[in-house]
Short mmCIF file of C-alpha atoms in Angstrom, two decimals:
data_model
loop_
_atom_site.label_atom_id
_atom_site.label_comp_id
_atom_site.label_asym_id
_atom_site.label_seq_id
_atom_site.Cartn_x
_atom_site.Cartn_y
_atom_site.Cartn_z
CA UNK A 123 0.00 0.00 0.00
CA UNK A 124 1.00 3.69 -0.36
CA UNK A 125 0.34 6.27 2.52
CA UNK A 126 1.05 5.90 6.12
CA UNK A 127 1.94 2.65 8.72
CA UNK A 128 1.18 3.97 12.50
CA UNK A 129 2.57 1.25 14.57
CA UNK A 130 0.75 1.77 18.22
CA UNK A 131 2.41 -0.02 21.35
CA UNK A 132 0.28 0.24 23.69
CA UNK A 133 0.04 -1.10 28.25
CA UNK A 134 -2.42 -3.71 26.20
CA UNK A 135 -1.37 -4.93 22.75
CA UNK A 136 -0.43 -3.57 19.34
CA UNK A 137 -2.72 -1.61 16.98
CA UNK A 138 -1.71 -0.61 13.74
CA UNK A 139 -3.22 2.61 11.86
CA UNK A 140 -3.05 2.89 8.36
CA UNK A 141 -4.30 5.34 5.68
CA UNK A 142 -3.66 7.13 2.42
CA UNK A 143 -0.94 9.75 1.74
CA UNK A 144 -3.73 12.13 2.44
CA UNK A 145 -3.94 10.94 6.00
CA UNK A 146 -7.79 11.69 6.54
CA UNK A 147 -9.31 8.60 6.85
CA UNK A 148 -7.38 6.15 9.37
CA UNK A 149 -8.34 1.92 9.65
CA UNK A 150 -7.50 1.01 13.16
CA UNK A 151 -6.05 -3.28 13.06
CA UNK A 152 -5.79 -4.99 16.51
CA UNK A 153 -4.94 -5.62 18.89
CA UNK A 154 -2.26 -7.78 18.25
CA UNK A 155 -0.57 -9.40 21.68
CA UNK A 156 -3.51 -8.73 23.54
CA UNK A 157 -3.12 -8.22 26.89
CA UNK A 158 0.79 -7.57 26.86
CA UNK A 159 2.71 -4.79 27.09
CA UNK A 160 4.25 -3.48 24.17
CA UNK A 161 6.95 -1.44 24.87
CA UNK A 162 7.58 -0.52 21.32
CA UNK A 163 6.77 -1.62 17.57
CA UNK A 164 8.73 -0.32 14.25
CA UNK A 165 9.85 -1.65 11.28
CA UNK A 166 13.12 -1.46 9.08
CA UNK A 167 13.74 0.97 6.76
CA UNK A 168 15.41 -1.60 4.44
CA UNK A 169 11.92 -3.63 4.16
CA UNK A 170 9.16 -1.74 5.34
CA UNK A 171 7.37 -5.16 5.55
CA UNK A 172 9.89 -6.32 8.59
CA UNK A 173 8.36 -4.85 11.32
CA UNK A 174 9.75 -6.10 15.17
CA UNK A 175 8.16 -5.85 18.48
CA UNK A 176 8.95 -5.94 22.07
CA UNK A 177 6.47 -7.67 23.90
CA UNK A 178 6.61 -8.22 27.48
CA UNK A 179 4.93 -8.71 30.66
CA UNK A 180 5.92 -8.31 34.48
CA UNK A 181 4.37 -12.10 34.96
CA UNK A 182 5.62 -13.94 32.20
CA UNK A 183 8.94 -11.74 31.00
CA UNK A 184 10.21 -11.12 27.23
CA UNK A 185 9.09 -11.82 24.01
CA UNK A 186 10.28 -10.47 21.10
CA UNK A 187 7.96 -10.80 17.80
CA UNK A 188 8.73 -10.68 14.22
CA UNK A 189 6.45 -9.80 10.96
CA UNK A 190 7.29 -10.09 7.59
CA UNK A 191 4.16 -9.06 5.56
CA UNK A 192 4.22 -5.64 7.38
CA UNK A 193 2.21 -6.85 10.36
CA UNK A 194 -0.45 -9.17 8.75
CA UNK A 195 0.81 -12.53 10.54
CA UNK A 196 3.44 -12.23 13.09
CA UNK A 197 6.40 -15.10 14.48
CA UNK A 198 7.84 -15.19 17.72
CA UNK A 199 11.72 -14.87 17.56
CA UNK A 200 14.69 -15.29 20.48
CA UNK A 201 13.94 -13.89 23.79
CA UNK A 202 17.12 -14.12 25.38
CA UNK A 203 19.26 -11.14 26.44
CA UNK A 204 22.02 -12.58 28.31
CA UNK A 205 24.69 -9.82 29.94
CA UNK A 206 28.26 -10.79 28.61
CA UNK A 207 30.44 -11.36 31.66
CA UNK A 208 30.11 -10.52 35.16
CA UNK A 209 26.38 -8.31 35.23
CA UNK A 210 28.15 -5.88 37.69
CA UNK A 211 26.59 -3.74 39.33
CA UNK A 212 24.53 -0.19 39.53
CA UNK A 213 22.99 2.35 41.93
CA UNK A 214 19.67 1.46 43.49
CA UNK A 215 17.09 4.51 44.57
CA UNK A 216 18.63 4.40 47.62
CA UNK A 217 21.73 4.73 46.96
CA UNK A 218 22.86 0.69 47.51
CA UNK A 219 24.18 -1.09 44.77
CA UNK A 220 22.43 -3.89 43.02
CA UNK A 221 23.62 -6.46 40.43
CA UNK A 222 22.45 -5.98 36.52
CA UNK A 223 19.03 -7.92 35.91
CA UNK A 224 17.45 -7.95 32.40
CA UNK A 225 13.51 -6.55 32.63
CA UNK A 226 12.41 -5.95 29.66
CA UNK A 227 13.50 -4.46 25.91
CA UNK A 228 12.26 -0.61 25.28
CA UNK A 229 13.35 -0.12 22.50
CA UNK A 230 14.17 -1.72 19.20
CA UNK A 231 16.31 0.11 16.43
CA UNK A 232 16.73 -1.73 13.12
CA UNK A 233 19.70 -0.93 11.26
CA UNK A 234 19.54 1.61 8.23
CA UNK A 235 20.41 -1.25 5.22
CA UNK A 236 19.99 -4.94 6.98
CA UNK A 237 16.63 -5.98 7.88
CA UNK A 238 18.36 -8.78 9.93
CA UNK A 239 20.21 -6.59 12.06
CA UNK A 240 18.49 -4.80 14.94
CA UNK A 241 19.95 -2.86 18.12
CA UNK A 242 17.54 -2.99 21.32
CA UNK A 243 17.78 -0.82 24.20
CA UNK A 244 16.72 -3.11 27.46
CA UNK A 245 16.12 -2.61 31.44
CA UNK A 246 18.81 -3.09 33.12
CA UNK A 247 20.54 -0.92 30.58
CA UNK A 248 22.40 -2.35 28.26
CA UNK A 249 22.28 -2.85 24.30
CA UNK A 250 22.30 -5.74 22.18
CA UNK A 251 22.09 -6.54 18.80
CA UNK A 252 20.88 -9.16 16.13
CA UNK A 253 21.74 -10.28 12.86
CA UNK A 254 19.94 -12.45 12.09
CA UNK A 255 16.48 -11.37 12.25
CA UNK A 256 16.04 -11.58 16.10
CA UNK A 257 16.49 -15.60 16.49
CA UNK A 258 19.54 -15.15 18.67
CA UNK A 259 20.97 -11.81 20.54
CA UNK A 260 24.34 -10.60 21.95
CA UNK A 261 25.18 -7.61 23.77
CA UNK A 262 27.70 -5.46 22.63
CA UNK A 263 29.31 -4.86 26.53
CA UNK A 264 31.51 -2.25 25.76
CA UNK A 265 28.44 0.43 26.88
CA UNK A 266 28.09 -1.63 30.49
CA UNK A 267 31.54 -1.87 30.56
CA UNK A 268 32.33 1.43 30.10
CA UNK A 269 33.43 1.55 33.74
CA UNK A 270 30.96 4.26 34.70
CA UNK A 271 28.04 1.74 35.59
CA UNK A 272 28.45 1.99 39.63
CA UNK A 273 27.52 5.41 38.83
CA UNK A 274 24.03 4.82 36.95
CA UNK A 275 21.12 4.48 38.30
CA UNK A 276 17.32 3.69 37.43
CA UNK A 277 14.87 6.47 36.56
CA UNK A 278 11.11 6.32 37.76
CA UNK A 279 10.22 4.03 34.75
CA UNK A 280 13.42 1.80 35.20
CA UNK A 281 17.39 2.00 34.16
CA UNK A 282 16.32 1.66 30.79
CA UNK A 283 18.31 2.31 27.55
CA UNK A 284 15.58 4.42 25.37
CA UNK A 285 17.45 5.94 22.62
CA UNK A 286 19.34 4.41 19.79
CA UNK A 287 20.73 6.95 16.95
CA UNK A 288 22.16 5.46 14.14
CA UNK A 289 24.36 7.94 11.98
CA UNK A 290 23.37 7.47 8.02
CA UNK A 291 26.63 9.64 6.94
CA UNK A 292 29.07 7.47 9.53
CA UNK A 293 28.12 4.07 10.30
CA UNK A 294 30.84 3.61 12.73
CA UNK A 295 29.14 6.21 14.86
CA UNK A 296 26.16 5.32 17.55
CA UNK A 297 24.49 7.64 20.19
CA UNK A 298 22.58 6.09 23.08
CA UNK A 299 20.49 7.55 26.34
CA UNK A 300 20.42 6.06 29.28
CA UNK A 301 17.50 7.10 32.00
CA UNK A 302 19.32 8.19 34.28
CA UNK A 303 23.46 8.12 33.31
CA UNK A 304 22.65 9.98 30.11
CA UNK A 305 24.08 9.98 26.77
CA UNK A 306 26.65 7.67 25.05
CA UNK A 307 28.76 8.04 22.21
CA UNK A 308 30.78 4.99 20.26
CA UNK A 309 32.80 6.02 16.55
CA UNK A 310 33.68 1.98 16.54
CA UNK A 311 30.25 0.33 16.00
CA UNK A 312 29.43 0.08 19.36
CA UNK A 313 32.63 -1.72 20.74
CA UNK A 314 33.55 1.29 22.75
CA UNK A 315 31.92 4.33 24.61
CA UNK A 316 32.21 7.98 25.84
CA UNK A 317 29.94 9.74 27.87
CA UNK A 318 28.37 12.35 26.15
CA UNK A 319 26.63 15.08 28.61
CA UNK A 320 28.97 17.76 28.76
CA UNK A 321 26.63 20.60 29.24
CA UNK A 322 23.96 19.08 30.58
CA UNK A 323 22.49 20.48 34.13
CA UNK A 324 20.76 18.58 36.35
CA UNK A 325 19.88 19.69 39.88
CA UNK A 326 18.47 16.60 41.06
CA UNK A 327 22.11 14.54 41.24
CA UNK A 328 24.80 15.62 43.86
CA UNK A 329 26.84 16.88 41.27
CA UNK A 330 24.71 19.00 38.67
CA UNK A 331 27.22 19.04 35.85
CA UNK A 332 28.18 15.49 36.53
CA UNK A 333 30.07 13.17 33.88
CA UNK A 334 27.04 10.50 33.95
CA UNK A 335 24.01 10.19 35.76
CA UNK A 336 21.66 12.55 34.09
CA UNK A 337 18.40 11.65 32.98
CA UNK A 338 18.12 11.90 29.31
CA UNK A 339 14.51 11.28 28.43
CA UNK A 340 15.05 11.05 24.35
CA UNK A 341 16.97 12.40 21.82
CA UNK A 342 16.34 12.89 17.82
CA UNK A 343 18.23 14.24 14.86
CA UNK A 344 17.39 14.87 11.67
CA UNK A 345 19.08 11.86 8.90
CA UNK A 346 20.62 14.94 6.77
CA UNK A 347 22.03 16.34 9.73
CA UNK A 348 23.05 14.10 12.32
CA UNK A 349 25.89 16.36 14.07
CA UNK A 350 23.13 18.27 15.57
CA UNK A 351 20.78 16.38 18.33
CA UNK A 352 18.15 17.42 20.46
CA UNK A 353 17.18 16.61 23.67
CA UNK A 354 14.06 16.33 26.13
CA UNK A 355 16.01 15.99 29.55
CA UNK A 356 13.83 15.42 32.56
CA UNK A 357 14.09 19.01 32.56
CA UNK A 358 15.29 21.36 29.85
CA UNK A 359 15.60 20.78 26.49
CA UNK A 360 18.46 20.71 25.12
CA UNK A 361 20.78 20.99 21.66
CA UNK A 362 24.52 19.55 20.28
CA UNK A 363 25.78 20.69 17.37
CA UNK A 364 28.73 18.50 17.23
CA UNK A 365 27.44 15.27 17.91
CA UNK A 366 27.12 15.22 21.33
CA UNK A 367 29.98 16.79 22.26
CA UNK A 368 28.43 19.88 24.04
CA UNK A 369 25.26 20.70 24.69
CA UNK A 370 23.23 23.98 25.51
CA UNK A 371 19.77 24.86 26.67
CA UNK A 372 16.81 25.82 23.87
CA UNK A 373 13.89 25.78 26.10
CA UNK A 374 13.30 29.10 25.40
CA UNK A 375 9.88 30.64 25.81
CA UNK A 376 8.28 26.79 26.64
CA UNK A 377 6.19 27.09 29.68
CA UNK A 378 7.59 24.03 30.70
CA UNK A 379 10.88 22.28 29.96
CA UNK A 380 9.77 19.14 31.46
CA UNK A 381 8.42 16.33 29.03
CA UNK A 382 9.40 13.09 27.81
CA UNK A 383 9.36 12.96 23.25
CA UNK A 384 11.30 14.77 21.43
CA UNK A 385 11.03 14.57 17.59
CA UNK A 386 12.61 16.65 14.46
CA UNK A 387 10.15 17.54 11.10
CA UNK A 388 11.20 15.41 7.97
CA UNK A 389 11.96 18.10 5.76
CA UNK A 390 13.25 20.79 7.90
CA UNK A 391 16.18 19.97 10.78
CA UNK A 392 15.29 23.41 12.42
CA UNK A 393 11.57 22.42 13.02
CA UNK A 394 10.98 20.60 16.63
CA UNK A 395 8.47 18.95 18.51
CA UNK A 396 8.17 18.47 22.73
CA UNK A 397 4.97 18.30 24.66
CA UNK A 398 5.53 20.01 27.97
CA UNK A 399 4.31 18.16 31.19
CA UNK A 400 3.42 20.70 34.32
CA UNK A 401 6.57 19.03 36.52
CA UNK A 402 8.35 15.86 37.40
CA UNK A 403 5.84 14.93 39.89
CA UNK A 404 2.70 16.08 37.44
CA UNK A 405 2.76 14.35 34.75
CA UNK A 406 0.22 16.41 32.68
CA UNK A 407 -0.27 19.16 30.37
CA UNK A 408 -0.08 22.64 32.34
CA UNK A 409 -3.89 23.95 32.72
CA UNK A 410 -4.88 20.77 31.08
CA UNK A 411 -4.15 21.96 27.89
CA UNK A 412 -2.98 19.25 25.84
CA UNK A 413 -0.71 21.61 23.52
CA UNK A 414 2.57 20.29 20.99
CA UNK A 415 5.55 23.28 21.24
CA UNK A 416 6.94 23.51 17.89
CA UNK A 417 10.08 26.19 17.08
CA UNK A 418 11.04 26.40 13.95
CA UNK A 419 14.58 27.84 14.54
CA UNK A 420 16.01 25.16 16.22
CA UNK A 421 15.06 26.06 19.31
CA UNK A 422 14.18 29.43 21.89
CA UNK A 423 11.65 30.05 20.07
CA UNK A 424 8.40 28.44 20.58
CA UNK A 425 4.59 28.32 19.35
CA UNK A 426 1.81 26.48 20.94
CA UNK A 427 -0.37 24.24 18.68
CA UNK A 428 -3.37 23.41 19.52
CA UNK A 429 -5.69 23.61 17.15
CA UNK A 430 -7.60 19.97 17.09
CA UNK A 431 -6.18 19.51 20.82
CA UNK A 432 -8.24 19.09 23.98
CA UNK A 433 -7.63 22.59 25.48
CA UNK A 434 -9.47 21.73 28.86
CA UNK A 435 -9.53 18.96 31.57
CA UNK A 436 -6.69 17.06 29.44
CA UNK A 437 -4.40 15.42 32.28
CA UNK A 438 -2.52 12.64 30.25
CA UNK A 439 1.10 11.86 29.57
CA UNK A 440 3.25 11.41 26.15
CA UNK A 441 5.75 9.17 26.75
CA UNK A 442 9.52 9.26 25.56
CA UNK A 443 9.15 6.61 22.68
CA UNK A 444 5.37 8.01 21.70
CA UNK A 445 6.23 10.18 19.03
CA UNK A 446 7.13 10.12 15.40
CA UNK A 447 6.66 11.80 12.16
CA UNK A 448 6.13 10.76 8.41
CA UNK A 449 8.22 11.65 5.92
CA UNK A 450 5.37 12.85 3.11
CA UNK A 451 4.86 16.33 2.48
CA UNK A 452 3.68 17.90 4.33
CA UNK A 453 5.32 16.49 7.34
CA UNK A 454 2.91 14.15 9.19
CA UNK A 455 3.37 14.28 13.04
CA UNK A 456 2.08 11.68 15.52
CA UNK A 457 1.58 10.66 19.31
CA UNK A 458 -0.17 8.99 21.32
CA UNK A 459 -0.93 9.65 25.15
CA UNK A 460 -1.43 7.70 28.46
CA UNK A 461 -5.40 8.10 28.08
CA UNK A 462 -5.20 6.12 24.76
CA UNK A 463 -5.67 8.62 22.15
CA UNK A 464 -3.41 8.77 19.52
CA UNK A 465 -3.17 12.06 17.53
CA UNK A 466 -2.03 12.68 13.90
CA UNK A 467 -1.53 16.10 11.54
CA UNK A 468 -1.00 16.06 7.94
CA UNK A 469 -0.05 19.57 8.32
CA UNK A 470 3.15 19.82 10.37
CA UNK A 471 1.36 20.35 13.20
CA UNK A 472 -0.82 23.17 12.31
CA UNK A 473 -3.72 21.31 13.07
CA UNK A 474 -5.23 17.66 14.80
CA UNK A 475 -6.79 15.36 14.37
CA UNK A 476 -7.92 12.27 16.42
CA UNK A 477 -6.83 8.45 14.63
CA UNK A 478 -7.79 6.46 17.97
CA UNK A 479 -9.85 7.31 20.36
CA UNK A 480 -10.17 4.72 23.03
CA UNK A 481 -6.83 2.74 22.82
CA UNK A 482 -5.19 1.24 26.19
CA UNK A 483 -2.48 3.51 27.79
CA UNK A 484 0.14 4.60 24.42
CA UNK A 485 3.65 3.26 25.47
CA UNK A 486 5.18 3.69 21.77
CA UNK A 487 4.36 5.68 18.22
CA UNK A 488 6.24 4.77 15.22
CA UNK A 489 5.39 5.84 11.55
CA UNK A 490 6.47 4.13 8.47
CA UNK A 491 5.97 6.15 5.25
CA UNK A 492 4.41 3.93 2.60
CA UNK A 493 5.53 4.72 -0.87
CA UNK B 210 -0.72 -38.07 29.34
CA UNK B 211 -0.27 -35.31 31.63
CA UNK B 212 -2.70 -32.34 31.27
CA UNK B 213 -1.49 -28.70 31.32
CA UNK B 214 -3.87 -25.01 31.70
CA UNK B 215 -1.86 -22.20 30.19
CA UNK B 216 -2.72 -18.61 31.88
CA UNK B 217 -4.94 -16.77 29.16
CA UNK B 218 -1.61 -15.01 28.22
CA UNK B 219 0.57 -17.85 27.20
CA UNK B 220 -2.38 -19.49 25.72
CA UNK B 221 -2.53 -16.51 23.29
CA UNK B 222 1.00 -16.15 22.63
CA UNK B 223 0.99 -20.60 22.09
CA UNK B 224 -2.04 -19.85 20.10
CA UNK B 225 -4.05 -22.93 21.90
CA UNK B 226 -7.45 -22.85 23.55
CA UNK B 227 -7.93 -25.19 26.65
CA UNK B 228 -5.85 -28.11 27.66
CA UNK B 229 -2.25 -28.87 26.31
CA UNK B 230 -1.44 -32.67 26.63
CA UNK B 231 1.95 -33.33 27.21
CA UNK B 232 3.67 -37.38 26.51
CA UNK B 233 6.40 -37.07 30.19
CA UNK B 234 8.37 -40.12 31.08
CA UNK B 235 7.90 -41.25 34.82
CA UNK B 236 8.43 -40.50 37.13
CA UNK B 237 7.05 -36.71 35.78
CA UNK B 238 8.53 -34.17 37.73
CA UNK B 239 8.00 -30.13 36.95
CA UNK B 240 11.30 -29.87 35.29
CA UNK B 241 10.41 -32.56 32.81
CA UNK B 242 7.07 -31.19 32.77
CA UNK B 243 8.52 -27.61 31.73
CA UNK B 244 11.07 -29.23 29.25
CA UNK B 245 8.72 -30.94 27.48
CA UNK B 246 6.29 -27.84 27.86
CA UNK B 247 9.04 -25.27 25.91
CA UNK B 248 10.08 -28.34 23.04
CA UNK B 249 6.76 -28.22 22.01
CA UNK B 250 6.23 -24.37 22.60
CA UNK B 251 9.42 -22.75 21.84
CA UNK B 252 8.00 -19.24 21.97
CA UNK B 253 7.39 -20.35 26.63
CA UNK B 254 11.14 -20.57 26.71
CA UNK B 255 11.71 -17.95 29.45
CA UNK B 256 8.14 -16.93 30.42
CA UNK B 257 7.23 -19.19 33.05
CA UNK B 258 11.03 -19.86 34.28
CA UNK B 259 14.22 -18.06 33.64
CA UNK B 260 15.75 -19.60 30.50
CA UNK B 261 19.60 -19.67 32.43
CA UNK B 262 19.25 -20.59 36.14
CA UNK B 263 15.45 -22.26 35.06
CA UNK B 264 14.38 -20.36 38.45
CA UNK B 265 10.40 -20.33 38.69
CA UNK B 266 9.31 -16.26 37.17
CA UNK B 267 7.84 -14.55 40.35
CA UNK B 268 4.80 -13.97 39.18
CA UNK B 269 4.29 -17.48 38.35
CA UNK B 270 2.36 -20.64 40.25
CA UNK B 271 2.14 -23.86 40.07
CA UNK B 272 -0.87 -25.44 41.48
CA UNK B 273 -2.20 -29.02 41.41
CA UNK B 274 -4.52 -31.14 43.58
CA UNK B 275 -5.33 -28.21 45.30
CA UNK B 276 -2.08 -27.53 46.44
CA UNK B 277 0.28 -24.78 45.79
CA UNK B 278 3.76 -26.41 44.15
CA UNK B 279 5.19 -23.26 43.35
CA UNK B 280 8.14 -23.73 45.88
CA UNK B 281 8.56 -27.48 45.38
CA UNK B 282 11.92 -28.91 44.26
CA UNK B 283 11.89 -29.01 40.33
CA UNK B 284 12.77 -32.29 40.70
CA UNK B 285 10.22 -33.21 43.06
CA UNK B 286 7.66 -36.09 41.71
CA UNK B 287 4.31 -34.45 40.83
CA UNK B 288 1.14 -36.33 42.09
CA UNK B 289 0.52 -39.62 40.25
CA UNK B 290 -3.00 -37.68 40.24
CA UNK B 291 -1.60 -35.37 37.44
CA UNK B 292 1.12 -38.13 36.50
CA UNK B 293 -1.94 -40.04 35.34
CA UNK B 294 -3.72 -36.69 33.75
CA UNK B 295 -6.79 -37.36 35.98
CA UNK B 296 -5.85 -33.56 37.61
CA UNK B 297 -4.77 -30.69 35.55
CA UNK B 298 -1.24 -29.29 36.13
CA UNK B 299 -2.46 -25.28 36.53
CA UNK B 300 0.15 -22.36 35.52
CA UNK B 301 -1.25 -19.94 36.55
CA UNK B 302 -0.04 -15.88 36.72
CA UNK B 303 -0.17 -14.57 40.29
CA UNK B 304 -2.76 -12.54 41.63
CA UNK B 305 -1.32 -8.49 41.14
CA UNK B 306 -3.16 -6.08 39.49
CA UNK B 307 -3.48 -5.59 36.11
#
């Protein structure tokens, strides 16, 4: 088909949205996994028809499934993510230290040109990778290894490794996050890593400018420009222009800097989008306005959009991995929120509309552009 | 035969409905019970028990003949009740929310 692939993750089983390039009439399919938690759902951009998702449960643990006719029948893969070496350990919320125990995969990141070969991002955090389409995994233990890992410790959701950048212009180059040690850099495929925070202010750990142990709640860059990454940080948002290098504060004139997504328009690497949530401890719009920030310089600079939005008694969340964008023109932009909506725009945000009304708790967006 | 009830999620995810019969050498114990559970359902490997140390998930109970077995050796001998498939052997996800 041509048009749009909406791949929902949801507290209670997958649900895929599809529709036209016009992106006006949606098809809700699902759910798929009922009952499960799916953490997240995408697909590769080598084969748009090999989609991968993480399926798991506090009761009965991991499950990782596999589609191959872009989410028509599905196959259950390998589940086992098995810490090379000695787990070691990392901070507890107390303070104690507690050995490395795999919880659950957050996020899954096929590669750019291998639908084979996928990176996921699992609780405790660490990252693995398959190549061969998910049946076995390994984890690539330079990141836990790094020698830093006393020094992490979980965030509310979990120590979970959220964020996996893959650099199209340099494919020895990866960026992680890490809630909460922060952001990771490797030039050497993943075999070794540098923390990447410099910059980064957070008043919440004993140190506020500290080497690790900030918590990063997503990244995104823009494929024609992947020197330059943004940041939602549990508060501020943030900018690199060298990769990660350095970073410095573009939360501007947002009446919040606290939020989880982050995402960048398709078309234009200056054009943002965050949702601000009230504080760390209210994890709702301010006023109950449900309203998307987008600045179309990068940064500082911020307008409210709203139009298609619930602008009253709206107290849900967006979550870190719930937003994505298409790549037709115009941009598409999509999330979904704790209360189970999931909302689209086929006009870079300018205005909303609702695609699902009544969908479990939204854990993960993904959009695959159909062409 | 020894007769098996899959919580409603695994029974999804084995895509069965009702009772799986399972062919277990004597004397059946819940490790051979499991083994021969995850050879015929590849996709249970590591949701009932963890798929290195083969420790019971927490979340997950054994019951038979009224009893609780959770906490029983692996290697303990189940009932002949569910030996001879006259009692189901229940999996069963633990009672927490959800």
């Amino acid at each position: 088909m041509k048009g749009v692939r909406v791949l929902v993750g949801t507290k209670k089983g997958a649900f895929i949205l599809t529709a036209s390039k016009k992106r006006q009439s949606w098809k809700i399919d699902g759910p798929h996994f009922a009952g499960w938690e799916i953490y997240h759902m995408t697909g590769s951009p080598a084969d748009p028809n090999r989609l991968y998702a993480s399926q798991t449960s506090s009761w009965f643990g991991q499950v990782i499934q596999r589609s191959s006719d872009g989410g028509k029948t599905w196959e259950t893969v390998g589940n086992e993510f098995k810490y090379k070496g000695e787990p070691g350990q990392h901070q507890w919320y107390d303070g104690s230290l507690r050995p490395w125990e795999f919880k659950r995969v957050w996020h899954l990141e096929p590669s750019l040109d291998d639908p084979d070969e996928v990176y996921a991002g699992v609780e405790d955090a660490a990252l693995f990778r398959t190549k061969n389409g998910g049946k076995s995994w390994d984890e690539l233990p330079g990141l836990r290894g790094h020698g830093s890992g006393p020094q992490w410790a979980p965030g509310a959701g979990g120590m979970c490794l959220h964020t996996i950048l893959l650099d199209p212009s340099r494919p020895e180059r990866m960026t992680i996050a890490i809630s909460a040690a922060g952001v990771f850099r490797s030039e050497d495929r993943g075999k070794t890593w540098q923390p990447s925070n410099k910059g980064l202010v957070s008043l919440y750990i004993p140190d506020p400018k500290a080497e690790v142990g900030h918590c990063v709640h997503r990244i995104a860059s823009h494929p024609d420009r992947p020197d330059v990454l943004f940041m939602q940080k549990h508060w501020d948002v943030m900018r690199s222009d060298d990769a990660g290098a350095n970073w410095y504060e573009i939360s501007g004139n947002l009446p919040t800097d606290f939020g989880f997504p982050i995402a960048v328009h398709a078309h234009d690497p200056e054009t943002i989008y965050v949702v601000p949530i009230k504080s760390d401890s209210e994890h709702y719009p301010p006023d109950g306005k449900l309203r998307v920030y987008r600045s179309r310089s990068g940064g500082n600079e911020w307008k409210a959009l709203t139009k298609g939005l619930p602008q009253k008694n709206c107290y849900v969340n967006v979550l870190r991995d719930a937003m994505s964008v298409d790549r037709h023109d115009p941009c598409g932009i999509y999330f979904g929120t704790t209360g189970g909506q999931v909302y689209a725009s086929n006009d870079e945000g300018n205005s909303w509309q609702t695609i699902a009304g009544h969908l479990p708790a939204v854990l993960s967006v993904e959009v695959q552009t159909l062409s | 035969m020894i007769r098996v009830q899959l919580p409603a999620p695994l029974r999804r995810l084995t895509k069965t409905e009702g009772i799986v019969e399972l062919e277990i050498s004597t004397p059946v114990t819940q490790r051979k019970l499991l083994d021969a559970l995850e050879l015929r359902f590849p996709m249970l490997r590591g949701t009932t028990r963890d798929q290195q140390t083969k420790k019971r998930r927490a979340y997950v109970r054994f019951f038979a003949c009224g009893e609780d077995l959770s906490d029983a050796s692996p290697d303990a001998v189940l009932p002949q009740a569910v030996a001879s498939g006259k009692e189901l052997f229940l999996i069963v996800g633990a009672l927490a929310g959800g």
